[in-house]
Coordinates of C-alpha atoms in Angstrom, one line a residue:
S374 CA 25.4 -1.5 31.3
E375 CA 23.4 -4.4 32.7
M376 CA 20.2 -2.8 31.4
C377 CA 21.6 -2.4 27.9
I378 CA 22.7 -6.1 27.8
R379 CA 19.3 -7.2 29.0
D380 CA 17.6 -5.1 26.3
R381 CA 19.8 -6.6 23.6
L382 CA 19.1 -10.1 24.8
Q383 CA 15.4 -9.4 24.8
A384 CA 15.6 -8.0 21.3
S385 CA 17.4 -11.1 20.0
L386 CA 15.1 -13.6 21.8
P387 CA 12.8 -14.2 18.8
Y388 CA 15.7 -15.1 16.5
F389 CA 17.4 -17.2 19.1
A390 CA 14.2 -19.1 19.9
G391 CA 13.4 -19.6 16.2
F392 CA 16.7 -21.5 15.8
F393 CA 15.2 -24.3 17.9
L394 CA 12.1 -24.7 15.8
P395 CA 12.4 -27.3 13.0
D396 CA 10.5 -27.2 9.7
S397 CA 8.1 -29.9 10.8
V398 CA 7.3 -31.3 14.3
P399 CA 9.1 -29.5 17.2
E400 CA 11.7 -31.6 18.9
S401 CA 10.8 -33.0 22.4
E402 CA 14.4 -32.5 23.5
F403 CA 14.0 -28.8 23.2
R404 CA 10.7 -28.7 25.1
D405 CA 12.3 -27.3 28.3
L406 CA 14.0 -24.6 26.1
Y407 CA 10.6 -23.6 24.7
L408 CA 9.3 -23.2 28.2
S409 CA 12.3 -21.2 29.2
F410 CA 11.7 -18.8 26.3
L411 CA 8.1 -18.5 27.4
T412 CA 9.1 -17.7 30.9
M413 CA 11.5 -15.0 29.7
I414 CA 8.7 -13.3 27.7
S415 CA 6.1 -13.6 30.4
L416 CA 8.4 -12.0 33.0
S417 CA 9.7 -9.2 30.7
D418 CA 8.9 -5.6 31.4
Q419 CA 8.3 -5.0 27.7
V420 CA 6.7 -7.3 25.2
S421 CA 7.3 -6.5 21.5
N422 CA 5.3 -7.6 18.4
E423 CA 8.0 -10.2 17.8
D424 CA 7.8 -11.4 21.4
W425 CA 4.0 -12.1 21.0
G426 CA 4.7 -14.1 17.9
T427 CA 7.5 -16.0 19.7
A428 CA 5.2 -16.7 22.6
E429 CA 2.7 -18.2 20.3
S430 CA 5.4 -20.3 18.5
M431 CA 6.8 -21.6 21.8
G432 CA 3.4 -22.5 23.2
C433 CA 2.5 -24.4 20.0
A434 CA 5.9 -26.1 20.0
V435 CA 5.3 -27.3 23.5
L436 CA 1.8 -28.6 22.5
E437 CA 3.1 -30.3 19.4
S438 CA 6.1 -32.0 21.0
G439 CA 4.2 -34.2 23.4
P440 CA 4.4 -32.5 26.7
S441 CA 3.8 -34.1 30.1
P442 CA 0.8 -32.8 32.1
K443 CA 3.3 -30.7 34.2
Q444 CA 4.9 -29.1 31.2
Y445 CA 1.5 -28.5 29.6
T446 CA 0.2 -26.8 32.8
E447 CA 3.4 -24.7 33.0
M448 CA 3.0 -23.6 29.4
V449 CA -0.7 -22.7 29.7
D450 CA -0.1 -20.9 33.0
L451 CA 2.7 -18.8 31.5
L452 CA 0.5 -17.8 28.5
T453 CA -2.4 -17.0 30.8
N454 CA -0.2 -14.7 32.9
L455 CA 1.2 -13.1 29.8
W456 CA -2.4 -12.4 28.5
E457 CA -3.7 -11.2 31.8
G458 CA -0.8 -8.8 32.4
R459 CA -0.5 -7.5 28.8
A460 CA -4.0 -7.9 27.3
E461 CA -5.1 -5.2 24.9
L462 CA -7.6 -5.0 22.0
G463 CA -4.9 -5.1 19.4
R464 CA -3.8 -8.5 20.7
L465 CA -7.2 -10.1 20.9
S466 CA -6.6 -12.2 17.7
W467 CA -3.5 -13.6 19.5
G468 CA -5.6 -14.6 22.5
L469 CA -8.3 -16.2 20.3
D470 CA -5.7 -18.0 18.2
F471 CA -4.1 -19.6 21.3
L472 CA -7.5 -20.6 22.7
D473 CA -8.0 -22.2 19.2
F474 CA -4.8 -24.2 19.7
L475 CA -5.7 -25.3 23.2
I476 CA -9.0 -26.6 22.0
T477 CA -7.6 -28.6 19.0
G478 CA -4.5 -29.8 20.9
P479 CA -4.1 -32.2 23.7
N480 CA -5.9 -31.2 26.9
L481 CA -3.7 -32.4 29.8
N482 CA -5.1 -30.1 32.4
E483 CA -8.8 -29.0 32.1
N484 CA -8.4 -26.4 34.9
A485 CA -5.5 -24.7 33.2
R486 CA -7.2 -24.6 29.9
A487 CA -10.4 -23.3 31.5
Q488 CA -8.4 -20.5 33.2
F489 CA -7.1 -19.3 29.9
F490 CA -10.6 -19.4 28.5
E491 CA -11.8 -17.3 31.4
S492 CA -9.1 -14.8 30.9
I493 CA -10.2 -14.3 27.3
R494 CA -13.9 -14.2 28.2
N495 CA -13.3 -11.6 31.0
F496 CA -11.4 -9.4 28.5
L497 CA -14.3 -9.7 26.1
I498 CA -16.8 -8.7 28.8
S499 CA -14.8 -5.6 29.5
N500 CA -14.3 -4.7 25.9
A501 CA -17.5 -6.0 24.3
R502 CA -18.4 -2.8 22.5
R503 CA -15.1 -2.6 20.8
V504 CA -14.8 -6.2 19.6
S505 CA -15.1 -6.7 15.8
S506 CA -17.8 -8.9 14.3
D507 CA -15.2 -11.3 13.0
Q508 CA -13.7 -11.8 16.5
K509 CA -17.1 -12.3 18.0
A510 CA -17.8 -15.0 15.3
V511 CA -14.5 -16.7 16.1
F512 CA -15.2 -16.7 19.8
S513 CA -18.6 -18.1 19.2
L514 CA -17.2 -21.0 17.2
L515 CA -14.6 -21.7 20.0
C516 CA -17.4 -21.6 22.6
R517 CA -19.4 -24.1 20.6
D518 CA -16.4 -26.4 20.4
L519 CA -16.1 -26.3 24.2
D520 CA -19.9 -26.7 24.7
R521 CA -19.8 -23.3 26.4
Q522 CA -22.1 -21.3 24.1
A523 CA -23.9 -19.9 27.2
D524 CA -20.6 -18.0 28.0
Y525 CA -20.8 -16.3 24.6
N526 CA -24.5 -15.4 25.0
A527 CA -23.8 -14.0 28.5
I528 CA -21.4 -11.3 27.1
P529 CA -23.1 -7.9 26.8
W530 CA -22.5 -7.5 23.1
L531 CA -23.7 -4.2 21.6
E532 CA -25.0 -4.6 18.1
D533 CA -24.9 -0.9 17.3
S534 CA -21.4 -0.4 18.7
D535 CA -18.3 1.5 17.6
P536 CA -17.0 -1.3 15.2
D537 CA -20.2 -0.8 13.2
S538 CA -19.7 2.9 12.7
A539 CA -20.3 4.3 9.2
A540 CA -16.6 4.2 8.3
D541 CA -16.3 0.5 9.4
V542 CA -19.5 -0.4 7.5
S543 CA -18.2 1.3 4.4
A544 CA -14.8 -0.6 4.7
E545 CA -16.7 -3.9 5.2
E546 CA -18.8 -3.2 2.1
L547 CA -15.6 -2.6 0.1
I548 CA -14.1 -5.9 1.3
A549 CA -17.3 -7.7 0.4
E550 CA -17.4 -6.2 -3.1
R551 CA -13.7 -7.1 -3.7
L552 CA -14.2 -10.7 -2.5
K553 CA -17.4 -11.4 -4.4
G554 CA -16.8 -14.2 -6.9
R555 CA -13.1 -14.5 -5.9
F556 CA -11.0 -17.5 -5.1
V557 CA -9.3 -17.4 -1.7
G558 CA -6.6 -20.0 -1.0
I559 CA -5.3 -20.9 2.5
Y560 CA -2.1 -22.8 3.0
T561 CA -1.4 -23.9 6.6
L562 CA -0.6 -27.1 8.5
N563 CA -3.1 -26.1 11.1
E564 CA -6.0 -27.7 9.4
S565 CA -8.7 -27.0 12.1
A566 CA -8.0 -23.2 12.0
A567 CA -8.2 -23.2 8.2
V568 CA -11.5 -25.0 8.2
R569 CA -13.0 -22.5 10.7
A570 CA -11.7 -19.6 8.7
A571 CA -13.0 -21.0 5.4
G572 CA -16.5 -21.5 7.0
L573 CA -16.6 -17.9 8.2
I574 CA -15.4 -16.4 4.9
K575 CA -18.0 -18.3 2.9
E576 CA -20.7 -17.4 5.5
N577 CA -19.9 -13.7 5.5
Y578 CA -19.0 -13.0 1.9
E579 CA -21.1 -13.7 -1.2
N580 CA -20.0 -16.3 -3.8
V581 CA -16.4 -16.7 -2.5
K582 CA -14.6 -19.9 -3.3
V583 CA -12.2 -21.1 -0.6
R584 CA -9.7 -23.9 -1.0
L585 CA -7.3 -25.3 1.6
S586 CA -4.0 -27.0 1.4
H587 CA -2.0 -28.8 4.1
D588 CA 0.5 -30.4 1.9
H589 CA 4.1 -30.7 3.3
G590 CA 5.6 -30.1 -0.2
G591 CA 4.8 -29.3 -3.8
S592 CA 1.8 -31.0 -5.3
D593 CA -0.6 -30.6 -8.2
K594 CA -3.3 -29.3 -5.8
L595 CA -0.9 -26.8 -4.2
K596 CA 0.3 -25.7 -7.7
V597 CA -3.3 -24.9 -8.8
M598 CA -4.0 -23.0 -5.6
A599 CA -0.8 -21.0 -5.9
R600 CA -1.5 -20.1 -9.6
D601 CA -5.2 -19.5 -9.5
S602 CA -6.0 -17.9 -6.1
D603 CA -7.0 -14.3 -6.2
Y604 CA -5.9 -14.0 -2.6
L605 CA -3.6 -16.6 -1.1
I606 CA -2.9 -16.8 2.7
V607 CA 0.3 -18.5 3.7
V608 CA 0.9 -19.3 7.3
T609 CA 4.7 -19.4 7.6
Q610 CA 4.7 -20.5 11.2
S611 CA 3.1 -23.7 10.3
A612 CA 4.4 -24.2 6.7
T613 CA 7.4 -26.2 5.6
H614 CA 10.1 -24.2 3.8
A615 CA 9.8 -26.6 0.8
A616 CA 6.1 -25.9 0.4
T617 CA 6.5 -22.1 1.0
N618 CA 9.2 -21.9 -1.7
F619 CA 7.1 -24.0 -4.1
I620 CA 4.2 -21.5 -3.6
K621 CA 6.4 -18.5 -4.3
D622 CA 7.8 -20.2 -7.5
E623 CA 4.4 -21.0 -8.8
R624 CA 2.8 -17.7 -8.0
S625 CA 2.6 -15.5 -11.1
A626 CA 3.6 -11.8 -11.1
D627 CA 0.1 -10.7 -12.1
K628 CA -1.5 -12.1 -9.0
S629 CA -1.8 -10.3 -5.6
D630 CA 1.0 -10.6 -3.1
L631 CA 1.0 -13.5 -0.7
I632 CA -0.8 -12.8 2.6
Y633 CA 1.2 -13.6 5.7
P634 CA -0.9 -13.5 9.0
R635 CA 0.7 -12.6 12.3
G636 CA -0.5 -15.8 13.8
R637 CA -1.7 -19.1 12.6
G638 CA -5.2 -19.4 14.3
T639 CA -8.6 -18.7 12.8
A640 CA -8.8 -15.0 14.0
S641 CA -5.4 -14.2 12.5
L642 CA -6.3 -15.7 9.2
I643 CA -9.5 -13.7 8.9
Q644 CA -7.9 -10.5 10.0
A645 CA -5.0 -10.9 7.5
L646 CA -7.4 -11.4 4.6
K647 CA -9.5 -8.4 5.5
D648 CA -6.4 -6.2 5.9
A649 CA -5.0 -7.3 2.5
V650 CA -8.3 -7.0 0.6
G651 CA -9.3 -3.7 2.2
A652 CA -5.9 -2.1 1.7

């Protein structure tokens, strides 16, 4: 049936879209395709976990491939519509991640970028009591980058809210204990997100060493990080296959498993580390 064919096409979209993403800089000749994939996801009746990841990848591909102001605006508008129509607390890291990308990438339409910011801010206002301390910290950093700290301060945060329940405090204490004195490595080509994540990790956890690598292939620095990190975050969406395979080859069996975040922004890096350490 037509519905069945449509569902199958939707399910295969992440794999089809991924075929057009190279290992390094996205191709400008595929930019219209990236926008088409984004349009399909934003208009879909159902958006899966894979679709959210594909939307992020397509949006970043447009940003990184040198869009025109019109293409930039179309991309931001599509992602704003997707967020406003499908926003939920479990996707907040996705929203913060993409705001992160819009801040560090080219700004070709301030109104479009501001609208995406407002969609995130309005969601936070409505869900302030359920936002984690890490997500608040990330949003604060992003507001600071935009010189909009007043927007953060205006949100009715509740210090004694549900995320700070006894169970959550106990889990946070466990994570803090396990991270104390440990070495955390972050491999990603998204340098700004890694720098923000490293700052938050060192600020919130005692005596944690954090090292970053953005190398496109194997290097002595990456070898040391792969071998010595107690916890190693690898962002596959922004990592070259050569570097990723190098990390796997150098990682010894007695070390913890590699940590693969859902996204490649600051919020996803922090959440992935906490999930892995607290497991």
